[in-house]
Phi, psi and omega in degrees: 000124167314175181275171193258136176273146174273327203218158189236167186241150142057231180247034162291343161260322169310319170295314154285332176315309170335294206273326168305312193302276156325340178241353134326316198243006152303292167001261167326296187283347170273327188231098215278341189274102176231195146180141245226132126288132336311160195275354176313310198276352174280318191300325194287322169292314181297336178289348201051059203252178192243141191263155192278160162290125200261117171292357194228184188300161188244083208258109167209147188261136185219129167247149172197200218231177161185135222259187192234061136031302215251357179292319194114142193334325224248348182278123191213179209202121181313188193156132173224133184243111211224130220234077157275128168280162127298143160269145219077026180266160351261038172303309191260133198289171184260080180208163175336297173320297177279027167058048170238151160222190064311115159249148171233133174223149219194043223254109145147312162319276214224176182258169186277347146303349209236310168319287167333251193332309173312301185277001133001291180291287155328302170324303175282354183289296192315315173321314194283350190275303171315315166316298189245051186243024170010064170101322167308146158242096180296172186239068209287329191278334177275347173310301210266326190286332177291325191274281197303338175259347154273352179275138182257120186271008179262346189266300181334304176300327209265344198261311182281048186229132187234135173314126164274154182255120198252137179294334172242033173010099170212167157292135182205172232224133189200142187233074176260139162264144183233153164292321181219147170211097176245324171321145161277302176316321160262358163277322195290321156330286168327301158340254180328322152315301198307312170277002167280316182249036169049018150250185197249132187139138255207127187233130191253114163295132163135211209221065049232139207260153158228154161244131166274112152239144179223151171131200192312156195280323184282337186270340145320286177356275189312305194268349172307324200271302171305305180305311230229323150219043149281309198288164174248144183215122179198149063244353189264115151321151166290159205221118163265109195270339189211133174240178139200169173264153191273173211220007176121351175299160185298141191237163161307137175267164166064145169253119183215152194263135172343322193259351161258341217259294133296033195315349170303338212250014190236145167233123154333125176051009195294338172292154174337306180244030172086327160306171174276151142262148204264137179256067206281009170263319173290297178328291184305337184282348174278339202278183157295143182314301187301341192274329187278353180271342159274322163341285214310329130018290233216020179262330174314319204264019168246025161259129236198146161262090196042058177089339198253132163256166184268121202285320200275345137311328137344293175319270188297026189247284204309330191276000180276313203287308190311324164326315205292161176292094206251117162030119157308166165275122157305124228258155179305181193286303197279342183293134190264158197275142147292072159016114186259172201276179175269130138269153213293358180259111190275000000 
């Protein structure tokens, strides 16, 4: 990639002020919910007065929808696309390099880490557009708006995340605690995870939540890897309290969540604040013998009164669990042993 331009010549801001002008208001007219710094320029556009050349950065925020494809037609997840112009777009692209940016926040959705990787993406799309925009001036904000309201962007973070290939190939049995699991949207993900990588295992919605996955150790990974940080889960990060292998015991047929799975063991709204509560000691007494004994494991730090827990009992119940010895990971075919570094604490 060449250097990115800064400064513009000749009749080059006027040209660009133009081309801003015009795809500003393009904007403006597809996507009403924004909001633009300076505050000046929508009202001067909507009036059709022609904006001057803005010597400083340009700032804009677009909320929109961005649909869940594989979820069903009708399912889309809020998204704010948030636009530092350069001054001098679009000669000069919206990207670091020319003091430009794209952000995407997706904050309550996907983790901030999953953002980050999104805008990535972005990043190199404005690039390869500039790289080959032979002379043109793209339209890079309406370009980046078009894709994010057609894109399902969470399947976008997940999908690159692929089953590693393990050398000693088995099965193994994962326990993660969540503070909450209330979202529809992200259990029917987790779902749909669940048949992308052929495993097995329940994920119990309400306050305070867990999910079991069982199955090839490596295709467990992967969705262990989707749930727990494509997706956002707080006020707790989710937390993997147990792993074990599974040792030939009876598995779950199907992923499928507690209230359906089990309807005995869940009350509707039962927690403090409407959410379900889990009756997870009753839930272990429903499982396969192996499966309820490791439940059994990881049942102090899921105990709760209608939703409410003692945090620092809770707290020392997981450091107790996290103690236990837990299963090496089987290290990939191709992984080469790492150089360990010296530590900086002498």
């Amino acid at each position: 990639m060449g250097p990115i331009r800064k400064a513009l010549v000749g009749e080059e801001p006027l040209i660009a002020a133009d081309a801003l002008e015009t795809e500003l208001k393009e904007v403006l007219k597809k996507y009403p919910n924004y909001q633009v710094t300076p505050g000046w320029i929508p009202g001067a556009i909507r009036k059709g007065e022609k904006l001057p050349i803005i010597n400083e950065p340009v700032g804009l925020v677009v909320e929109l929808e961005t649909p869940a494809h594989r979820l069903g037609d009708d399912v889309r997840i809020g998204c704010q696309m948030l636009f530092h112009i350069p001054v001098g777009y679009p000669i000069v692209p919206p990207v670091e390099q020319g003091e430009g940016d794209i952000v995407v926040n997706m904050t309550g959705s996907i983790s901030k880490q999953s953002m980050r990787d999104l805008g990535r993406d972005i990043h190199i799309k404005v690039i390869q557009q500039y790289e080959s925009s032979c002379g043109t001036l793209p339209s890079y904000i309406l370009q980046i708006l078009s894709w994010a309201s057609s894109t399902d962007l969470t399947e976008s973070v997940s999908s690159k995340v692929i089953p590693r290939s393990l050398s000693s190939p088995q099965s193994c049995r994962k326990f993660i605690r969540l503070h909450h699991i209330e979202s529809h949207i992200k259990t029917a993900y987790g779902l749909l995870w669940g048949t992308d990588h052929s495993v097995t295992g329940f994920i119990a919605r309400g306050q305070p939540a867990m999910v079991m996955v069982e199955g090839a150790t490596e295709e467990v990974e992967a969705w262990t890897e989707k749930f727990t940080n494509v997706l956002h889960w707080g006020p707790i990060p989710a937390q993997v309290l147990l792993t074990r292998v599974c040792e030939g015991g009876e598995m779950l047929k199907g992923f499928k969540v507690v209230s359906d799975l089990f309807p005995s063991c869940v009350t509707r709204n039962g927690a403090f604040n409407g959410r379900d509560s889990v009756n997870y000691r009753k839930l272990q007494s429903l499982l396969p013998p192996e499966t309820a004994s490791h439940l059994g494991i990881v049942l102090p730090a899921m105990a709760h009164d209608g939703g409410h827990v003692d945090a620092e009992e809770i707290e020392e119940s997981i450091k107790e669990i996290l103690d236990i010895p837990q299963p090496k990971d089987p290290q990939p075919d191709d992984k080469k042993k790492k150089k360990k570094k010296k530590s900086r604490l002498q």
